[in-house]
């Protein structure tokens, strides 16, 4: 798993336009191998975070490449939340917020997605300073303040 994670991370850091697609292909290969019983390369939280990060760094390319990268990141985000053997980390939320910042046009849609993601991070106890900082970069100042204050109030009420 470590070697695959390093390769996916290298794709994320590369200048290639197809980095998200390549990261997804490796993730799929890992999943197929794990299904055949090779658990030594079963994807883990780091793998999914690296795929989301590769997608988030796909700022270059045409609209089709960016949409594909967004969908790859979204799929990895959903998968890490649905697995029994690994769970999201605060980095999962930071990377997903970067994905929104880089690939979703600013406005109500992006703000709404960011609000749902941050709410989820709060509910899982993973809304640390890095998540809050990335939220401030992803949304307008006023929107980020509103999201953070409403989640802080909800946390206090529990």
Coordinates of C-alpha atoms in Angstrom, one line a residue:
X1 CA 0.0 0.0 0.0
X2 CA 2.8 2.4 0.9
X3 CA 4.4 2.2 -2.6
X4 CA 1.0 2.7 -4.3
X5 CA 0.3 5.7 -2.1
X6 CA 3.7 7.2 -3.0
X7 CA 2.9 6.8 -6.7
X8 CA -0.5 8.4 -6.3
X9 CA 1.0 11.3 -4.3
X10 CA 3.7 11.7 -7.1
X11 CA 0.8 12.0 -9.6
X12 CA -0.8 14.6 -7.4
X13 CA 2.4 16.6 -7.4
X14 CA 3.1 16.2 -11.1
X15 CA 2.2 18.7 -13.8
X16 CA 0.4 16.1 -15.9
X17 CA -3.2 17.0 -16.8
X18 CA -4.4 13.5 -16.3
X19 CA -3.2 13.2 -12.7
X20 CA -6.6 12.5 -11.2
X21 CA -7.4 9.9 -13.8
X22 CA -4.0 8.1 -13.2
X23 CA -4.6 8.2 -9.5
X24 CA -8.0 6.7 -9.9
X25 CA -6.6 3.9 -12.1
X26 CA -4.1 3.0 -9.4
X27 CA -6.9 3.1 -6.7
X28 CA -9.0 0.7 -8.9
X29 CA -6.0 -1.6 -9.3
X30 CA -5.5 -1.7 -5.5
X31 CA -9.2 -2.4 -5.0
X32 CA -9.2 -5.3 -7.5
X33 CA -6.1 -6.8 -5.9
X34 CA -7.7 -6.5 -2.4
X35 CA -10.8 -8.3 -3.7
X36 CA -8.6 -11.2 -4.8
X37 CA -7.2 -11.5 -1.3
X38 CA -4.1 -9.4 -1.6
X39 CA -4.8 -7.3 1.5
X40 CA -1.2 -6.0 1.6
X41 CA -2.2 -3.4 -1.1
X42 CA -5.7 -2.7 0.1
X43 CA -6.4 1.1 -0.2
X44 CA -6.4 2.9 3.1
X45 CA -7.3 6.4 4.3
X46 CA -4.0 7.8 2.9
X47 CA -4.8 6.3 -0.5
X48 CA -8.2 7.9 -0.7
X49 CA -6.8 11.2 0.6
X50 CA -4.1 11.1 -2.1
X51 CA -6.7 10.5 -4.8
X52 CA -8.8 13.4 -3.6
X53 CA -5.6 15.5 -3.5
X54 CA -4.6 14.5 -7.0
X55 CA -8.1 15.6 -8.2
X56 CA -7.9 18.8 -6.2
X57 CA -4.6 19.7 -7.9
X58 CA -6.2 19.2 -11.4
X59 CA -6.6 22.9 -12.0
X60 CA -5.2 22.8 -15.5
X61 CA -6.8 21.4 -18.5
X62 CA -10.1 22.0 -20.2
X63 CA -13.6 21.9 -18.6
X64 CA -14.0 18.2 -19.3
X65 CA -10.7 17.3 -17.5
X66 CA -11.7 19.4 -14.5
X67 CA -15.2 17.9 -14.4
X68 CA -13.7 14.4 -14.5
X69 CA -11.2 15.3 -11.8
X70 CA -14.0 16.6 -9.6
X71 CA -16.0 13.4 -10.0
X72 CA -13.0 11.3 -9.2
X73 CA -12.4 13.3 -6.0
X74 CA -16.0 13.1 -5.1
X75 CA -16.1 9.4 -5.6
X76 CA -13.0 8.9 -3.5
X77 CA -14.5 11.1 -0.8
X78 CA -17.7 9.0 -0.8
X79 CA -15.8 5.7 -0.8
X80 CA -13.7 6.6 2.3
X81 CA -16.9 7.3 4.2
X82 CA -18.5 4.0 3.2
X83 CA -15.8 1.6 4.2
X84 CA -15.6 -0.4 7.4
X85 CA -11.8 -0.9 7.4
X86 CA -10.8 2.8 7.0
X87 CA -12.3 6.1 8.0
X88 CA -11.8 9.7 6.9
X89 CA -9.3 12.0 8.6
X90 CA -9.2 15.7 8.9
X91 CA -7.0 15.7 5.8
X92 CA -9.8 14.1 3.9
X93 CA -11.9 17.2 4.6
X94 CA -9.1 19.6 3.9
X95 CA -8.4 17.9 0.5
X96 CA -12.0 17.9 -0.4
X97 CA -12.4 21.6 0.4
X98 CA -9.4 22.2 -1.8
X99 CA -11.1 20.2 -4.5
X100 CA -14.2 22.5 -4.2
X101 CA -12.0 25.6 -4.2
X102 CA -10.0 24.6 -7.3
X103 CA -12.7 23.0 -9.4
X104 CA -16.1 24.4 -8.5
X105 CA -16.9 27.9 -9.5
X106 CA -17.4 30.2 -6.5
X107 CA -20.9 30.9 -5.6
X108 CA -23.9 29.3 -3.9
X109 CA -23.2 25.7 -5.2
X110 CA -19.7 25.7 -3.8
X111 CA -20.7 27.3 -0.6
X112 CA -23.5 24.8 -0.1
X113 CA -21.2 21.8 -0.8
X114 CA -18.6 23.3 1.6
X115 CA -21.2 23.7 4.3
X116 CA -22.3 20.1 4.1
X117 CA -18.7 18.8 4.1
X118 CA -17.7 21.0 7.1
X119 CA -20.9 19.9 8.9
X120 CA -19.9 16.3 8.3
X121 CA -16.4 17.0 9.6
X122 CA -17.8 18.5 12.8
X123 CA -20.2 15.5 13.3
X124 CA -17.2 13.1 13.0
X125 CA -15.1 15.2 15.4
X126 CA -12.6 16.1 12.7
X127 CA -13.1 19.8 12.2
X128 CA -9.6 20.9 13.3
X129 CA -7.8 24.2 12.5
X130 CA -6.7 23.0 9.1
X131 CA -10.3 22.2 8.0
X132 CA -11.4 25.6 9.3
X133 CA -8.5 27.4 7.5
X134 CA -9.3 25.7 4.2
X135 CA -13.0 26.5 4.6
X136 CA -12.0 30.2 4.8
X137 CA -10.0 29.8 1.5
X138 CA -12.9 28.0 -0.2
X139 CA -15.8 30.3 0.7
X140 CA -16.2 34.0 1.1
X141 CA -15.3 35.4 4.5
X142 CA -18.9 35.9 5.5
X143 CA -20.0 32.5 4.4
X144 CA -17.1 30.8 6.2
X145 CA -17.9 32.7 9.3
X146 CA -21.5 31.7 9.1
X147 CA -20.7 28.1 8.6
X148 CA -18.2 28.0 11.4
X149 CA -20.4 29.8 13.9
X150 CA -23.4 27.6 13.1
X151 CA -21.4 24.4 13.5
X152 CA -19.7 25.7 16.7
X153 CA -23.2 26.4 18.2
X154 CA -24.4 22.9 17.1
X155 CA -21.4 21.3 18.8
X156 CA -22.0 23.2 22.0
X157 CA -25.6 22.1 22.1
X158 CA -24.6 18.4 22.0

